[in-house]
Tab-separated table of C-alpha atoms in Angstrom:
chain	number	residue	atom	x	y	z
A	27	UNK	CA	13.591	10.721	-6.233
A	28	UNK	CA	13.158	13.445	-8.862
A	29	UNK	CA	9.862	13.803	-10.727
A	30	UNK	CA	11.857	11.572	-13.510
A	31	UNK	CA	14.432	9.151	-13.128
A	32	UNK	CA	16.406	8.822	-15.686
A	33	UNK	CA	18.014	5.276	-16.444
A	34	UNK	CA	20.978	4.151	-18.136
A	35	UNK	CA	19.801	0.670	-19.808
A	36	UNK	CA	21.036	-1.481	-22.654
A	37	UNK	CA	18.577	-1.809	-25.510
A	38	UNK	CA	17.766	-5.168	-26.167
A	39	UNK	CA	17.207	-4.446	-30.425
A	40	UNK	CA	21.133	-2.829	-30.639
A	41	UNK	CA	23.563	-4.967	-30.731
A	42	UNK	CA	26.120	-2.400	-30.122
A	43	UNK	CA	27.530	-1.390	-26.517
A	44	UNK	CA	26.219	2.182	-26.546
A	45	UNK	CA	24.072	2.391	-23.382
A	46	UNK	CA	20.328	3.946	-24.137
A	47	UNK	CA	18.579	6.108	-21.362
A	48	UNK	CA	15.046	5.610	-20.896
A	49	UNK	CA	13.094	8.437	-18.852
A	50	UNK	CA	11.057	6.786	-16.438
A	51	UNK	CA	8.673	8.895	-13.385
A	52	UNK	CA	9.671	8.325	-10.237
A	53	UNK	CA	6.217	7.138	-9.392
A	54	UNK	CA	6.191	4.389	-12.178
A	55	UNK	CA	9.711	3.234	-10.761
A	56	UNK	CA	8.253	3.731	-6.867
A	57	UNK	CA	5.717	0.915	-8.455
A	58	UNK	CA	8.195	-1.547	-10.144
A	59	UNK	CA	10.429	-1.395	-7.302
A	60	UNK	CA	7.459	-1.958	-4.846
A	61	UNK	CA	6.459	-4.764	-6.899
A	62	UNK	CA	9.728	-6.270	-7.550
A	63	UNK	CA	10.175	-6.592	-3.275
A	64	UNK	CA	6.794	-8.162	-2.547
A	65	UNK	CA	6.804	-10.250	-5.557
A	66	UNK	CA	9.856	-11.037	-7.408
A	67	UNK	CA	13.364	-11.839	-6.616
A	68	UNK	CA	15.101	-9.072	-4.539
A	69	UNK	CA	18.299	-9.148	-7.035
A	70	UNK	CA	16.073	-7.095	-9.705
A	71	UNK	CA	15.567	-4.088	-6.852
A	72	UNK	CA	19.548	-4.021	-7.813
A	73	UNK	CA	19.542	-4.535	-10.932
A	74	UNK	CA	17.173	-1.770	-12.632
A	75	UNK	CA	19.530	0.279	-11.219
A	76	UNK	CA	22.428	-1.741	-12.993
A	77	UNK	CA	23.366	-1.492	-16.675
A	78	UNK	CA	21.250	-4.178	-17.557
A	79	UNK	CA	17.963	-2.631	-16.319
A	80	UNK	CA	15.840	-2.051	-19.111
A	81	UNK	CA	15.254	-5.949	-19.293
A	82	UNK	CA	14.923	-5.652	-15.298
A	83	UNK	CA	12.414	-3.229	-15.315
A	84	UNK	CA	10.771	-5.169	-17.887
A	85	UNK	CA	10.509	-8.424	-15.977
A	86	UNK	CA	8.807	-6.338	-13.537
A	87	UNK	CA	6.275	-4.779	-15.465
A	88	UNK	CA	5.330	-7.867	-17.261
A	89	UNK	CA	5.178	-9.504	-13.709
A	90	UNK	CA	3.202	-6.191	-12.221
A	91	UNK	CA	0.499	-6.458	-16.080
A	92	UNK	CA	0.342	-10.536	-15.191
A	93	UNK	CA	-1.107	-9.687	-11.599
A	94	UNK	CA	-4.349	-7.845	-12.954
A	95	UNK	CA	-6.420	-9.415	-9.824
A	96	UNK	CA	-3.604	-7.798	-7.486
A	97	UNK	CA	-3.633	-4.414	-7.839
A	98	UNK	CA	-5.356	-2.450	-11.557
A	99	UNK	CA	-3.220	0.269	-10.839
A	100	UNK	CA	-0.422	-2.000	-11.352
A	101	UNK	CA	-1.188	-3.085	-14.779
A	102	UNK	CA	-1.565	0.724	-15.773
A	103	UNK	CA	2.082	1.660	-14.257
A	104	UNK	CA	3.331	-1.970	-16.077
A	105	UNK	CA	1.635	-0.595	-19.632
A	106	UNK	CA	3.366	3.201	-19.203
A	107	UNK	CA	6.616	1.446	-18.545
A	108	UNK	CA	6.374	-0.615	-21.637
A	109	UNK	CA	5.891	2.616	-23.405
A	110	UNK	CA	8.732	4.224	-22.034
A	111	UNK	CA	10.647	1.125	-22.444
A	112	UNK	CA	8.937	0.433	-26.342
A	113	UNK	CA	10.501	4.229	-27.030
A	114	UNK	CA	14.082	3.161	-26.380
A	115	UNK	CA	13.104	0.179	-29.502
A	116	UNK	CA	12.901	-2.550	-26.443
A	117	UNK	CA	11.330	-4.945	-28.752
A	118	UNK	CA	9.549	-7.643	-26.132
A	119	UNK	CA	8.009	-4.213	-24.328
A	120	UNK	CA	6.471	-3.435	-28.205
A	121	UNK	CA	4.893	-6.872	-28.226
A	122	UNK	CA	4.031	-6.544	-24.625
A	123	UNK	CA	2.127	-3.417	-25.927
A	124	UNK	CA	0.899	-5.306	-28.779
A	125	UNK	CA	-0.987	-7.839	-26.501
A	126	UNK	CA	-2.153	-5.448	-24.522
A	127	UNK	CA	-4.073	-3.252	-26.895
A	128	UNK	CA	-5.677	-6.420	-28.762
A	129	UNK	CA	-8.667	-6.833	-27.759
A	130	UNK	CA	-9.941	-3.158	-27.310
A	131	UNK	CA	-7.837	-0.899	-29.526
A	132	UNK	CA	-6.745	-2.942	-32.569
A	133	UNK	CA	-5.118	0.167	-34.834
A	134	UNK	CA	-2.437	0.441	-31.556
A	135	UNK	CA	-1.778	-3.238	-31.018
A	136	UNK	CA	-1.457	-3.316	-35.112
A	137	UNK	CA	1.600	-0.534	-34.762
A	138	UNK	CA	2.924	-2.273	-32.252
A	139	UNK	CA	3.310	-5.133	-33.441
A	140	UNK	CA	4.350	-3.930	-36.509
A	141	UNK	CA	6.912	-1.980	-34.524
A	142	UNK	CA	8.777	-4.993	-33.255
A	143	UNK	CA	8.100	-7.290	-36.101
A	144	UNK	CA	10.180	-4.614	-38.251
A	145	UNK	CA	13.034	-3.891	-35.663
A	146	UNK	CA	13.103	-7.433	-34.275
A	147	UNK	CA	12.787	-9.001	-36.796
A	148	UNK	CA	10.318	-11.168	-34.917
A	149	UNK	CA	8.174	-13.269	-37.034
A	150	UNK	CA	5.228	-13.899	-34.346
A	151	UNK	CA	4.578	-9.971	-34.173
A	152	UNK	CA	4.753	-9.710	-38.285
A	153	UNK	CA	1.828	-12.451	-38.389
A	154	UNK	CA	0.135	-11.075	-35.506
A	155	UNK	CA	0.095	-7.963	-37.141
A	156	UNK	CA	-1.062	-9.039	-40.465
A	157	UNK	CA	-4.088	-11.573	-38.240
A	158	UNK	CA	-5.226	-8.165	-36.849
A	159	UNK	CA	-5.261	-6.403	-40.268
A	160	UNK	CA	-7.729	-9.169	-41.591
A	161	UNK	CA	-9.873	-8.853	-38.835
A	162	UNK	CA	-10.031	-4.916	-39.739
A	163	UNK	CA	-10.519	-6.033	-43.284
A	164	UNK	CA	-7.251	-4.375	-44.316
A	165	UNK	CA	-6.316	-7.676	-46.488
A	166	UNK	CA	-3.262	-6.354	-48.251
A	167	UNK	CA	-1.362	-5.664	-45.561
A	168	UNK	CA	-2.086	-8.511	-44.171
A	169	UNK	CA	-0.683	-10.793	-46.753
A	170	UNK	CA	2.037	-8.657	-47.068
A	171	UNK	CA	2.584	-9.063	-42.593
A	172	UNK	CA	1.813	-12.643	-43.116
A	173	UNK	CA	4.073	-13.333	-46.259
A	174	UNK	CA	7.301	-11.609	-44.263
A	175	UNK	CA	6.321	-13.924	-41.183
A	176	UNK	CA	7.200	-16.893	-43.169
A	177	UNK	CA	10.447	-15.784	-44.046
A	178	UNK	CA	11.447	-14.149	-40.545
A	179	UNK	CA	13.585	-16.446	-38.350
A	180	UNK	CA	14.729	-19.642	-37.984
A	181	UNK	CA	11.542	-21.261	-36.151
A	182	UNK	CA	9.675	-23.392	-38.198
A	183	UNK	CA	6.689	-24.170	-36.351
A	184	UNK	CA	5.943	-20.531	-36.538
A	185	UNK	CA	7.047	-20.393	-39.776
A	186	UNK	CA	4.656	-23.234	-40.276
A	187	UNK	CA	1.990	-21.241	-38.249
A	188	UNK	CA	2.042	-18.338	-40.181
A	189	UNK	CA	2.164	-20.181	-43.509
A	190	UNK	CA	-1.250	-21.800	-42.397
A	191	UNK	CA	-2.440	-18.295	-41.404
A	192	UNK	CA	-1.738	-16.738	-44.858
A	193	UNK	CA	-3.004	-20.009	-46.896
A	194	UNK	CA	-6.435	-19.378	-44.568
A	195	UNK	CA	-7.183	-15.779	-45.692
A	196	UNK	CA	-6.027	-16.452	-49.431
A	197	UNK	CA	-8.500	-19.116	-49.527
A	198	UNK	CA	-11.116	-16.800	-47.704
A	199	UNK	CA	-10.823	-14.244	-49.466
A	200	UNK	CA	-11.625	-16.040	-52.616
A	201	UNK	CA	-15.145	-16.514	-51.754
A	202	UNK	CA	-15.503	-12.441	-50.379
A	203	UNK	CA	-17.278	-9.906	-52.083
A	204	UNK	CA	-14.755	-7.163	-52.881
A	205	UNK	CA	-14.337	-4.046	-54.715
A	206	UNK	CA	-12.154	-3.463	-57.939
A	207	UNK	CA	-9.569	-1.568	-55.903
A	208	UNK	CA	-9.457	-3.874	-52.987
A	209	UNK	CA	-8.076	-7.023	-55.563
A	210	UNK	CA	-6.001	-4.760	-57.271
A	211	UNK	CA	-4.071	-3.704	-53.989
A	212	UNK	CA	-4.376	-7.445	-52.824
A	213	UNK	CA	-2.981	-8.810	-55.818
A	214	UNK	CA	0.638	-8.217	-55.586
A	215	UNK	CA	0.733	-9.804	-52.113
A	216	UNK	CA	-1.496	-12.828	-53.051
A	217	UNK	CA	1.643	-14.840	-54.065
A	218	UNK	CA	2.968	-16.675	-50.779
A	219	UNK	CA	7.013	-17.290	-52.330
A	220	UNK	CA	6.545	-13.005	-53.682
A	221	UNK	CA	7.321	-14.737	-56.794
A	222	UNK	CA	4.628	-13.261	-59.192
A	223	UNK	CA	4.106	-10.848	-61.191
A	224	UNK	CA	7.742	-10.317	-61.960
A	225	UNK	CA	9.633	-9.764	-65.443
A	226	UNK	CA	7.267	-9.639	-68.645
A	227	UNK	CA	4.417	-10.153	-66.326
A	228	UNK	CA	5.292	-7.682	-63.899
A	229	UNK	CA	5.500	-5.083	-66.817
A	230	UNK	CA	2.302	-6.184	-68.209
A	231	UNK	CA	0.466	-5.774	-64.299
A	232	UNK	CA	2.012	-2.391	-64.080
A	233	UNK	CA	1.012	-1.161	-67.587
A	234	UNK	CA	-2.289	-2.293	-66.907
A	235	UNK	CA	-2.475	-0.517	-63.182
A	236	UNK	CA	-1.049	2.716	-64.634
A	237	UNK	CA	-3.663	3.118	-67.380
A	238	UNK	CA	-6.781	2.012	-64.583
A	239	UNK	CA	-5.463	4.390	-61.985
A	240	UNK	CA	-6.449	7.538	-64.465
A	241	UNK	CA	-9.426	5.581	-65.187
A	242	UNK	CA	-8.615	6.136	-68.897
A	243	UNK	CA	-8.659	3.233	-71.921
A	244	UNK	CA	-10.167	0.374	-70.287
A	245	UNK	CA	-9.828	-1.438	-73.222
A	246	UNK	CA	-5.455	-1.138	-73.345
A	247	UNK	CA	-6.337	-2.423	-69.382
A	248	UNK	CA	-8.639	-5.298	-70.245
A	249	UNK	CA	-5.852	-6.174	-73.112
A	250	UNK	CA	-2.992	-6.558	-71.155
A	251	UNK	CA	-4.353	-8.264	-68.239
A	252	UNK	CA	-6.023	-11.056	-70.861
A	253	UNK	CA	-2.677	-11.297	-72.081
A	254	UNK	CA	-1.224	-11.722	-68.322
A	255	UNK	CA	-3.866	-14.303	-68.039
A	256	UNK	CA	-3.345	-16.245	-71.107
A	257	UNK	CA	0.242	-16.359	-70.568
A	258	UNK	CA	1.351	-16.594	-66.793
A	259	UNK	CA	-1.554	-18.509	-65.265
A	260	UNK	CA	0.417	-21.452	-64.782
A	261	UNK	CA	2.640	-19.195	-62.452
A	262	UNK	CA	-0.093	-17.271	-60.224
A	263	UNK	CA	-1.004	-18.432	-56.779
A	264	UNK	CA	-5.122	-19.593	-56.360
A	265	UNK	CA	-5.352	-16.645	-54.995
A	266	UNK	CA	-4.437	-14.388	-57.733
A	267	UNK	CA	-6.126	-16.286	-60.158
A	268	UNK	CA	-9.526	-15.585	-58.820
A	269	UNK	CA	-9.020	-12.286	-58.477
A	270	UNK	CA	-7.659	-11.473	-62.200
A	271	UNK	CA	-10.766	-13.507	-63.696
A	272	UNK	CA	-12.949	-11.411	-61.379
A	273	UNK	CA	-11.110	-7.925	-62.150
A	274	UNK	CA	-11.310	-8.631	-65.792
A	275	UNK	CA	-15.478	-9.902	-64.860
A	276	UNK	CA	-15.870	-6.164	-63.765
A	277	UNK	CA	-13.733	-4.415	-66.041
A	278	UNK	CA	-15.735	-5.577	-69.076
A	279	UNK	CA	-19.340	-4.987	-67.223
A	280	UNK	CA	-17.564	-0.997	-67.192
A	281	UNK	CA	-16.938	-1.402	-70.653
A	282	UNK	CA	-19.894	-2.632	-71.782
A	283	UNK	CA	-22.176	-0.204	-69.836
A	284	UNK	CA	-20.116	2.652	-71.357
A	285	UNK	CA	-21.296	1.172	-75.179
């Protein structure tokens, strides 16, 4: 073998019948193929040489990553050919890559997952991605991860699953101590249906934003978001409730301390 191999294999994201090469070392496919002989059925040795052996190779490698006890270099040649594989937008190698980089590099498992909720669409990785983003305390994108998750697919018990998840962290997140900019960048995604602020509300949350992002006439800002209150509460989530009577709360402790 050559110090790359390169293989013809069928993405699994494209639904078209153009085949997609995937550069693979020799010594990562030495590995699967090892592997696949002492391990796995001997009709995948054939077929990641066959057209369909992107999802052959991947068998492997999530067979070679399962085996950690067997052999640790074996999970490291499984986790390089779920990148190689990832690259040629082989969505169950991104989540594979997700898992993998959980629980000791969250920012990578966060892409990845983000990756293959996006190109899947896949609706576990969306609200896997958004869980991690709340655990880094990156709440707007993870309402805004969650929120797709529930509209992604046609399963509803993970539909259900990450409707629970999102209803969790709007809840939690109205007893956390946040700054002024954190609810503002929450706020859009703190509506579940994405069905607030729109129309005359939606022009009254932007005029608002666009005057507080130059930090100029709090008072025009405090005006128009008493207005949004007094006229749209009945149609904001919990959620954003809280966070417009605590943005206003702040807003007029600025204004006051400028008197």
């Amino acid at each position: 073998l050559s110090s790359a191999t390169t293989l013809a294999a069928q993405s699994a994201s494209r639904e078209s019948s153009n085949e997609a090469t995937a550069q693979i070392p020799a010594t990562l496919l030495a590995s699967a193929l090892n592997h696949a002989v002492a391990h796995m059925d001997e009709n995948l040795v054939n077929q990641i040489y066959s057209d369909n052996n992107v999802n052959a190779l991947y068998k492997v490698a999530k067979s070679m990553y399962a085996n950690i006890n067997d052999n640790n270099d074996n999970v490291i040649n499984a986790v390089q050919i779920f990148h190689a594989l990832a690259e040629e937008h082989h969505v169950p190698s991104m989540i594979q890559l997700g898992f993998a980089y959980s629980e000791h590099d969250k920012p990578q498992a966060i892409k990845y997952f983000v990756q293959a909720g996006e190109a899947g669409p896949d609706a576990p990785s969306l609200y896997n991605a958004g869980r991690l983003l709340a655990e880094e305390g990156n709440y707007a994108p993870a309402l805004g991860y969650m929120r797709a998750a529930t509209g992604t697919g046609n399963d509803m018990s993970k539909t259900a699953t990450a409707k629970e998840g999102y209803q969790t962290l709007s809840k939690h997140l109205q007893t956390v101590d946040l700054s002024l900019q954190d609810m503002v960048d929450i706020f859009p995604y703190a509506d579940l249906e994405d069905n607030f602020p729109q129309n005359e509300a939606e022009k009254l949350w932007n005029a608002a934003m666009e005057k507080l992002s130059r930090g100029k006439d709090l008072e025009f800002v405090v005006k128009k978001l008493s207005e949004l209150q007094v006229g749209h509460h009945q149609q904001m989530s919990p959620l954003q409730t809280n966070f417009l009577r605590r943005i206003l709360v702040i807003l007029l402790g600025k204004m006051n301390s400028e008197l």
